[in-house]
């Protein structure tokens, strides 16, 4: 039966193939009487093919759009049979052996000795217990003397003292006991002449014994309050039996509360001056304040209460307002303030400015009725700082020096009200440990009440200092002072006052130090290089170019 079916299928396949072959044969060309080249085939045009999908092949369901089943593709990994090498066996560090050469020990004391022209002598000695900052003690001694070409143009100064410092757990204690002696002669010389005003110039000498003590609370990271106490006292006398004693007690307390600082500065200053008469000049001060510091500003508001008592009594109340606002953080800050104060006049302060004072000086305190200022300060990098400030002062009883009528080589102290406007500027540059420079500028305009001029007060003053370390052995430095011309008032033979001008001057000095050996050095200092015999005060010319050289030893 199976064989018969195969025969039927074979016969049917042969018939189908034969039919397909016959269908592909071209139809016979129809003969025609038309000439050669005419149409010989019949073209049948049929409609284009249009596929139609049978109903049996259609998917009769809509897709499920809510299906969240994610397709997971089959991934194949080919893991390489390689071993990862880890260098986990770290070699143990070996200690660096110490050098057999012993480093130079740090020194904390030194001695200095020098000589120069104009019979100049210099000696210094500084002793300190060591590098322990928590416990310091020491002593110092300084001597300087010089003699010019004019009669009795002699200067001498000595300083000696002991000091100590102790840093405890919560407070730090500082103390110093010292003696200062400054002597000269009234060598005043007639102008344009070497002839002294007084044929036998008298000697003047100021000696001061001073004592200072201080207690300061140490800084604590979580502390909210600070305080300090300080005591200063001195006893001064001169060659003509003038004496002055002073004791000042001061302190401050500050409390931090949120962004506020609330505090009080206070002091009591008792000064007694005795010459032909005794003058009591005492001052009590109190400065309560409140400070507010934010991320972009600082503001302080307070008052200055100043009570003068003694031979004269006066109460003063001044505002004390200061503010700072950075315009470029860490680079430029605008600041300003408005305040007032009382500046005490003492023989000690006046003689430090001018040692050629007369006896029986008038003593009166200077009152800053108004002090308004404003400016800008900041840094331009780690080694560059600057400050520029404009100010206005209204002063009552501003002290001035004026030559005495009968003994013009001596100076009296007079007082006058004044209005002062000015500009102060400062620039400091520290390029590295090897090079630093500092410059200060002061420009003042004085408007006096009764006096014609602000005697011996320059309108312009410039100070500049630079220091440069060439290498480990050589260091050089230079200093320049420029002082504008000043005015003085003198009396001629007819007792008519006359204003004279003191020329402006430039004082340039330079020095060098050379480390000869490990602890021994050589120094050289040249002062007044331009040799200007200028007058800071009338009738008192300075010495010309002077040179000092010597040795220093550190230990």
XYZ file of C-alpha atoms in Angstrom:
555
model
C 0.000 0.000 0.000
C 2.844 2.335 0.878
C 4.495 1.681 -2.441
C 1.394 2.622 -4.342
C 1.148 5.982 -2.557
C 4.693 6.794 -3.476
C 3.903 6.101 -7.154
C 0.872 8.430 -7.097
C 2.978 11.258 -5.548
C 5.739 10.853 -8.103
C 3.297 10.969 -11.013
C 1.634 14.126 -9.661
C 4.992 15.894 -9.263
C 5.950 15.173 -12.903
C 2.665 16.629 -14.150
C 3.108 19.828 -12.111
C 6.603 20.404 -13.425
C 5.462 19.931 -16.999
C 2.652 22.447 -16.575
C 4.996 25.060 -15.152
C 7.383 24.641 -18.051
C 4.631 25.066 -20.648
C 3.426 28.263 -18.947
C 6.839 29.898 -19.349
C 7.019 29.465 -23.114
C 6.522 32.637 -25.223
C 3.397 32.761 -27.362
C 3.863 32.518 -31.075
C 4.430 35.842 -32.875
C 1.526 36.865 -35.041
C 2.352 37.486 -38.643
C 1.519 40.839 -40.123
C 1.862 42.659 -43.374
C 3.550 45.704 -41.707
C 7.101 46.499 -42.650
C 10.080 45.358 -40.561
C 10.606 47.335 -37.316
C 6.948 47.543 -36.349
C 5.503 46.174 -33.080
C 5.655 42.406 -33.107
C 4.567 41.688 -29.435
C 1.401 42.268 -27.564
C 1.910 43.888 -24.120
C -0.602 42.987 -21.434
C -0.862 45.611 -18.629
C -2.054 44.163 -15.306
C -2.673 45.840 -11.909
C 0.330 45.993 -9.459
C 0.819 43.245 -6.970
C -0.865 43.856 -3.632
C -0.011 41.367 -0.927
C -2.886 40.384 1.277
C -2.354 38.713 4.580
C -4.544 35.834 5.156
C -6.906 35.986 8.090
C -5.404 32.879 9.514
C -2.010 34.621 10.026
C -3.364 37.714 11.874
C -2.818 38.220 15.636
C -6.219 38.978 17.049
C -5.229 40.464 20.440
C -4.053 43.933 21.479
C -0.726 44.416 23.320
C -0.832 44.724 27.117
C 0.560 48.185 27.872
C 0.462 47.591 31.636
C 2.904 44.749 31.542
C 5.952 45.510 33.744
C 7.862 42.379 33.068
C 11.389 43.412 32.132
C 13.301 41.668 29.459
C 16.373 39.930 30.701
C 18.990 39.321 28.136
C 21.185 36.335 28.431
C 24.704 37.402 29.270
C 27.809 35.389 28.771
C 31.017 36.006 30.667
C 34.436 34.886 29.773
C 36.513 34.856 32.967
C 40.214 34.946 32.334
C 42.217 32.634 34.423
C 44.734 35.232 35.648
C 46.035 35.837 39.175
C 46.065 39.368 40.528
C 49.408 40.094 42.073
C 49.259 42.184 45.276
C 52.422 43.591 46.831
C 51.086 43.470 50.360
C 54.395 42.613 51.921
C 55.458 46.198 52.867
C 59.054 46.513 53.959
C 59.549 47.769 57.502
C 60.749 51.377 57.685
C 64.243 51.903 58.967
C 65.128 54.768 61.307
C 67.380 57.432 59.801
C 70.684 57.400 61.653
C 71.628 60.670 63.369
C 74.400 62.712 61.923
C 77.616 62.589 63.825
C 77.911 66.377 63.450
C 76.410 68.297 66.361
C 74.168 71.213 65.281
C 74.933 74.687 66.575
C 73.005 75.257 69.833
C 70.448 78.055 70.031
C 71.683 81.156 71.824
C 69.627 83.261 74.197
C 72.096 85.929 75.368
C 74.482 88.340 73.672
C 77.134 90.999 74.319
C 77.945 93.919 72.020
C 80.820 96.425 72.066
C 81.532 99.211 69.577
C 83.460 102.454 69.006
C 83.340 105.275 66.473
C 84.241 108.845 65.650
C 82.999 111.736 67.810
C 84.303 109.705 70.791
C 81.352 107.373 70.365
C 81.092 104.360 72.662
C 78.509 101.587 72.617
C 78.049 98.639 74.988
C 75.151 96.207 75.362
C 74.580 93.066 77.399
C 71.470 90.888 77.368
C 71.060 87.801 79.563
C 68.206 85.292 79.456
C 67.573 82.022 81.252
C 66.823 79.972 78.142
C 64.319 78.881 75.490
C 61.545 77.863 77.900
C 58.703 80.256 76.985
C 56.745 79.331 80.100
C 59.463 80.588 82.444
C 61.649 83.520 81.457
C 64.017 85.672 83.495
C 66.846 87.935 82.536
C 68.676 91.220 82.735
C 69.928 93.862 80.288
C 72.345 96.780 80.180
C 72.836 99.448 77.492
C 75.286 102.343 77.244
C 75.807 105.004 74.575
C 77.900 108.169 74.629
C 78.929 110.690 71.984
C 80.681 114.084 71.850
C 80.422 116.534 68.947
C 82.706 119.332 67.783
C 80.767 122.111 69.539
C 81.385 123.158 73.130
C 79.715 120.661 75.491
C 77.914 118.929 72.621
C 77.820 115.728 74.647
C 75.243 112.973 74.984
C 75.081 109.955 77.234
C 72.410 107.380 77.987
C 72.301 104.239 80.133
C 69.604 101.637 80.681
C 69.673 98.737 83.113
C 66.928 96.372 84.202
C 65.764 92.925 85.195
C 62.620 91.147 84.009
C 60.672 87.939 84.424
C 57.751 86.044 82.913
C 55.843 82.991 84.120
C 53.059 81.205 82.218
C 50.814 79.328 84.640
C 47.779 77.157 83.934
C 45.264 79.994 83.790
C 47.241 83.245 83.984
C 50.511 84.773 82.795
C 52.639 87.030 85.003
C 55.072 89.667 83.670
C 57.300 92.019 85.612
C 60.170 94.452 85.021
C 62.323 96.727 87.179
C 64.554 99.230 85.415
C 66.603 102.411 85.586
C 67.107 104.931 82.765
C 69.604 107.814 82.773
C 69.714 110.434 80.001
C 72.225 113.291 80.263
C 73.269 116.178 78.001
C 74.311 119.836 78.181
C 72.504 123.024 77.241
C 75.033 123.494 74.415
C 72.721 125.794 72.402
C 74.740 127.639 69.729
C 74.060 130.955 68.011
C 72.729 130.516 64.507
C 75.385 130.609 61.735
C 78.074 130.500 64.420
C 79.850 128.018 66.690
C 79.673 130.414 69.646
C 77.508 129.010 72.469
C 74.631 131.091 73.765
C 75.807 130.426 77.304
C 79.583 130.640 77.762
C 79.396 127.942 80.446
C 76.684 125.475 79.389
C 75.003 123.701 82.281
C 74.465 119.979 82.420
C 71.039 118.378 82.370
C 70.370 114.835 83.507
C 67.119 112.860 83.821
C 67.092 109.696 85.893
C 64.058 107.407 86.073
C 63.410 104.331 88.199
C 60.465 102.345 86.814
C 58.485 99.308 87.912
C 55.924 97.398 85.881
C 53.777 94.365 86.625
C 51.075 92.592 84.615
C 48.611 89.743 85.073
C 46.851 88.359 81.994
C 44.306 85.575 81.749
C 45.438 82.870 79.337
C 43.419 82.160 76.231
C 41.092 79.172 76.434
C 39.266 77.653 73.481
C 35.977 77.321 75.364
C 36.412 80.406 77.553
C 33.845 83.192 77.304
C 35.615 85.874 79.344
C 38.994 87.635 79.456
C 40.611 89.941 81.951
C 43.936 91.620 82.707
C 45.451 93.781 85.448
C 48.453 96.076 85.103
C 50.462 98.368 87.408
C 53.016 100.978 86.291
C 55.027 103.275 88.479
C 58.089 105.487 88.164
C 60.167 108.058 90.037
C 61.892 110.751 87.948
C 64.360 113.460 88.903
C 66.548 115.910 86.966
C 69.751 117.857 87.631
C 67.818 120.850 88.999
C 65.899 118.937 91.692
C 62.652 118.585 89.776
C 60.861 115.378 90.741
C 57.909 113.443 89.448
C 56.259 110.334 90.870
C 53.533 108.353 89.174
C 51.477 105.242 89.838
C 48.943 103.912 87.355
C 46.610 100.948 87.920
C 44.618 99.667 84.973
C 42.583 96.675 83.928
C 39.970 95.351 81.578
C 37.255 92.710 81.571
C 35.500 91.295 78.517
C 32.554 88.868 78.382
C 31.398 87.057 75.245
C 27.648 86.608 74.871
C 26.489 85.146 71.546
C 27.783 87.593 68.923
C 28.382 90.350 71.472
C 31.436 91.332 73.515
C 30.570 93.344 76.603
C 33.436 94.830 78.567
C 35.048 97.604 80.557
C 38.452 99.298 80.356
C 39.371 101.320 83.417
C 42.430 102.989 84.990
C 43.461 105.263 87.825
C 46.589 107.383 87.228
C 48.141 109.344 90.109
C 50.981 111.751 89.212
C 52.699 114.311 91.446
C 55.125 116.828 89.924
C 57.349 118.841 92.227
C 59.616 121.727 91.262
C 59.312 125.155 92.852
C 55.700 124.175 93.443
C 53.966 120.822 93.737
C 51.264 119.903 91.223
C 48.875 116.992 91.587
C 47.633 115.701 88.250
C 45.427 112.615 88.621
C 43.054 110.980 86.134
C 40.412 108.294 86.460
C 39.133 106.667 83.262
C 36.300 104.259 82.497
C 35.385 102.923 79.067
C 32.346 100.614 79.035
C 31.601 99.196 75.597
C 29.624 96.652 73.653
C 31.023 95.077 70.499
C 29.114 93.272 67.797
C 31.019 91.135 65.332
C 29.371 89.490 62.364
C 30.751 87.616 59.362
C 31.197 90.847 57.390
C 31.495 93.632 59.961
C 32.727 94.777 63.386
C 30.995 97.450 65.449
C 31.917 98.844 68.865
C 29.821 101.364 70.786
C 30.838 102.840 74.108
C 31.737 105.967 76.047
C 34.930 107.403 77.560
C 34.441 108.842 81.033
C 37.480 110.839 82.166
C 37.646 112.530 85.540
C 40.631 114.807 86.231
C 41.321 115.635 89.849
C 44.138 117.024 91.970
C 45.063 120.700 91.651
C 42.531 120.991 88.819
C 39.234 119.171 88.453
C 37.336 118.498 85.235
C 34.897 115.835 84.042
C 34.776 114.782 80.405
C 32.388 112.452 78.594
C 33.213 111.365 75.040
C 31.604 108.909 72.613
C 33.653 105.899 71.567
C 32.385 104.401 68.313
C 34.437 102.290 65.891
C 33.447 100.167 62.897
C 35.070 97.888 60.319
C 33.578 96.500 57.108
C 35.581 94.347 54.681
C 35.024 95.272 51.039
C 37.347 92.523 49.787
C 37.682 89.853 52.500
C 41.242 89.486 53.805
C 42.501 92.080 51.321
C 40.720 95.386 52.000
C 38.755 96.607 55.024
C 37.155 100.015 55.480
C 37.320 101.322 59.049
C 36.372 104.458 60.938
C 35.735 105.893 64.353
C 34.555 108.859 66.382
C 35.851 109.386 69.899
C 37.662 111.697 72.338
C 40.142 111.454 75.201
C 42.433 113.256 77.649
C 46.208 112.994 77.105
C 48.227 113.535 80.267
C 51.202 115.924 80.214
C 54.180 114.847 82.337
C 57.850 115.785 82.611
C 58.734 112.239 81.570
C 56.827 112.425 78.290
C 57.958 115.981 77.485
C 61.646 115.308 78.254
C 61.642 112.252 75.977
C 60.630 114.583 73.137
C 62.922 117.493 74.102
C 65.586 117.108 76.830
C 66.447 120.853 76.855
C 63.536 121.894 79.059
C 63.418 124.803 81.466
C 62.604 124.456 85.147
C 59.133 125.038 86.624
C 57.214 123.826 83.594
C 53.515 124.508 83.238
C 51.592 121.226 83.391
C 48.222 120.938 81.669
C 46.528 117.961 80.073
C 45.597 118.014 76.384
C 41.944 117.246 75.661
C 40.866 115.678 72.387
C 37.382 117.105 72.145
C 36.836 115.413 68.803
C 38.780 112.701 67.043
C 37.173 111.442 63.841
C 39.014 109.146 61.470
C 38.439 106.762 58.595
C 40.446 104.798 56.107
C 41.277 101.477 54.532
C 43.634 98.697 55.570
C 44.362 95.159 54.507
C 46.757 92.634 53.092
C 47.731 91.789 49.552
C 49.256 88.417 50.211
C 50.951 86.974 53.263
C 53.881 89.408 53.134
C 52.248 92.718 52.181
C 50.176 94.913 54.485
C 48.985 98.486 54.179
C 46.964 101.159 55.966
C 45.806 104.636 54.953
C 43.768 106.945 57.181
C 42.363 110.475 57.141
C 41.611 112.148 60.475
C 40.387 115.319 62.110
C 41.202 116.414 65.672
C 39.905 119.258 67.749
C 42.366 119.784 70.586
C 42.215 121.855 73.731
C 45.553 122.740 75.398
C 47.860 121.203 72.809
C 51.461 121.331 74.202
C 54.117 123.228 72.211
C 57.793 124.044 72.852
C 59.033 127.618 72.692
C 62.438 129.117 73.498
C 62.654 131.050 76.762
C 63.020 134.829 76.471
C 65.907 135.296 78.930
C 67.621 131.931 78.400
C 66.876 130.977 74.781
C 68.893 127.743 75.020
C 66.071 126.368 77.196
C 62.495 125.605 76.249
C 59.232 126.339 77.985
C 55.986 124.473 77.383
C 52.998 126.526 76.231
C 49.482 125.374 75.358
C 47.053 126.393 72.648
C 43.820 125.109 71.131
C 44.155 123.616 67.664
C 42.319 121.932 64.829
C 44.401 119.313 63.072
C 43.615 117.480 59.841
C 45.964 114.899 58.485
C 46.817 111.750 56.595
C 48.611 108.700 57.936
C 49.874 105.857 55.802
C 51.857 102.697 56.416
C 53.158 99.904 54.194
C 54.962 96.771 55.345
C 56.493 94.232 52.981
C 58.079 90.924 53.939
C 59.009 89.058 50.811
C 60.782 86.331 52.760
C 62.851 85.834 55.880
C 65.665 87.504 53.962
C 63.971 90.766 52.879
C 61.600 93.121 54.708
C 60.628 96.783 54.325
C 58.533 99.225 56.356
C 57.408 102.735 55.444
C 55.353 105.340 57.347
C 54.023 108.717 56.210
C 52.455 111.543 58.238
C 50.971 114.716 56.753
C 49.408 117.259 59.157
C 47.788 120.659 58.800
C 47.619 122.735 61.997
C 45.096 125.522 62.514
C 46.090 127.191 65.795
C 43.837 129.388 67.920
C 46.237 132.070 69.242
C 49.745 130.984 68.181
C 50.950 131.871 64.696
C 52.370 128.399 64.080
C 52.519 124.964 65.648
C 56.092 125.423 66.882
C 58.543 122.642 65.898
C 55.734 120.518 64.451
C 56.504 119.399 60.853
C 53.702 119.262 58.316
C 55.343 116.304 56.587
C 57.307 113.376 58.007
C 58.490 110.162 56.330
C 60.158 107.140 57.885
C 61.414 104.068 56.026
C 63.431 101.027 57.061
C 64.634 98.025 55.038
C 66.542 94.887 56.001
C 68.126 92.347 53.656
C 69.900 89.095 54.535
C 72.285 88.268 51.708
C 73.291 84.871 53.095
C 73.785 83.164 56.434
C 76.718 85.438 57.245
C 75.882 88.909 55.872
C 72.916 91.162 56.715
C 72.488 94.788 55.684
C 69.855 97.367 56.648
C 69.030 100.990 55.930
C 66.880 103.705 57.472
C 65.782 107.111 56.226
C 63.946 109.950 57.999
C 62.587 112.960 56.100
C 61.373 115.905 58.190
C 59.680 118.953 56.694
C 60.671 122.458 57.701
C 59.344 123.764 61.022
C 58.843 127.152 62.688
C 60.192 128.639 65.903
C 59.493 131.866 67.789
C 62.408 133.926 69.164
C 62.827 137.363 70.662
C 65.285 139.957 69.338
C 67.047 142.585 71.440
C 63.961 144.820 71.347
C 61.876 141.984 72.816
C 59.923 141.758 69.553
C 58.914 138.183 68.711
C 60.221 136.884 65.420
C 59.350 133.738 63.490
C 62.284 131.788 62.082
C 62.250 128.699 59.876
C 64.229 125.548 60.525
C 65.203 123.837 57.288
C 63.856 120.473 56.292
C 66.310 117.603 56.476
C 66.984 114.042 55.367
C 68.757 111.687 57.772
C 69.958 108.491 56.094
C 71.675 105.671 57.992
C 72.843 102.190 57.015
C 74.504 99.240 58.655
C 75.866 95.752 58.049
C 76.522 92.658 60.144
C 78.912 89.831 59.321
C 78.952 86.493 61.157
C 82.672 85.862 61.461
C 82.427 82.592 63.368
C 79.686 80.488 64.909
C 79.011 82.938 67.774
C 81.181 85.954 66.891
C 80.035 88.727 64.560
C 81.269 92.070 63.259
C 78.986 95.074 62.780
C 79.335 98.491 61.167
C 76.881 101.395 61.387
C 77.002 104.715 59.491
C 74.601 107.430 60.734
C 73.696 110.704 59.006
C 75.428 109.653 55.789
C 74.666 112.981 54.088
C 76.400 114.830 56.949
C 73.513 117.252 57.528
C 73.993 119.256 60.722
C 70.277 119.894 60.928
C 68.339 121.387 63.844
C 65.418 119.452 65.276
C 65.103 122.244 67.860
C 66.379 125.790 67.493
C 70.065 126.334 68.450
C 70.760 122.594 68.732
C 72.476 121.270 65.581
C 73.073 117.532 65.320
C 76.483 115.961 64.730
C 77.463 115.167 61.150
C 78.389 111.816 59.643
C 79.327 109.326 62.353
C 80.509 105.736 62.116
C 80.297 102.989 64.743
C 81.880 99.561 64.431
C 82.541 96.666 66.750
C 81.970 93.048 67.765
C 79.048 91.054 69.107
C 79.088 87.669 70.801
C 76.124 85.320 71.260
C 75.965 82.637 73.927
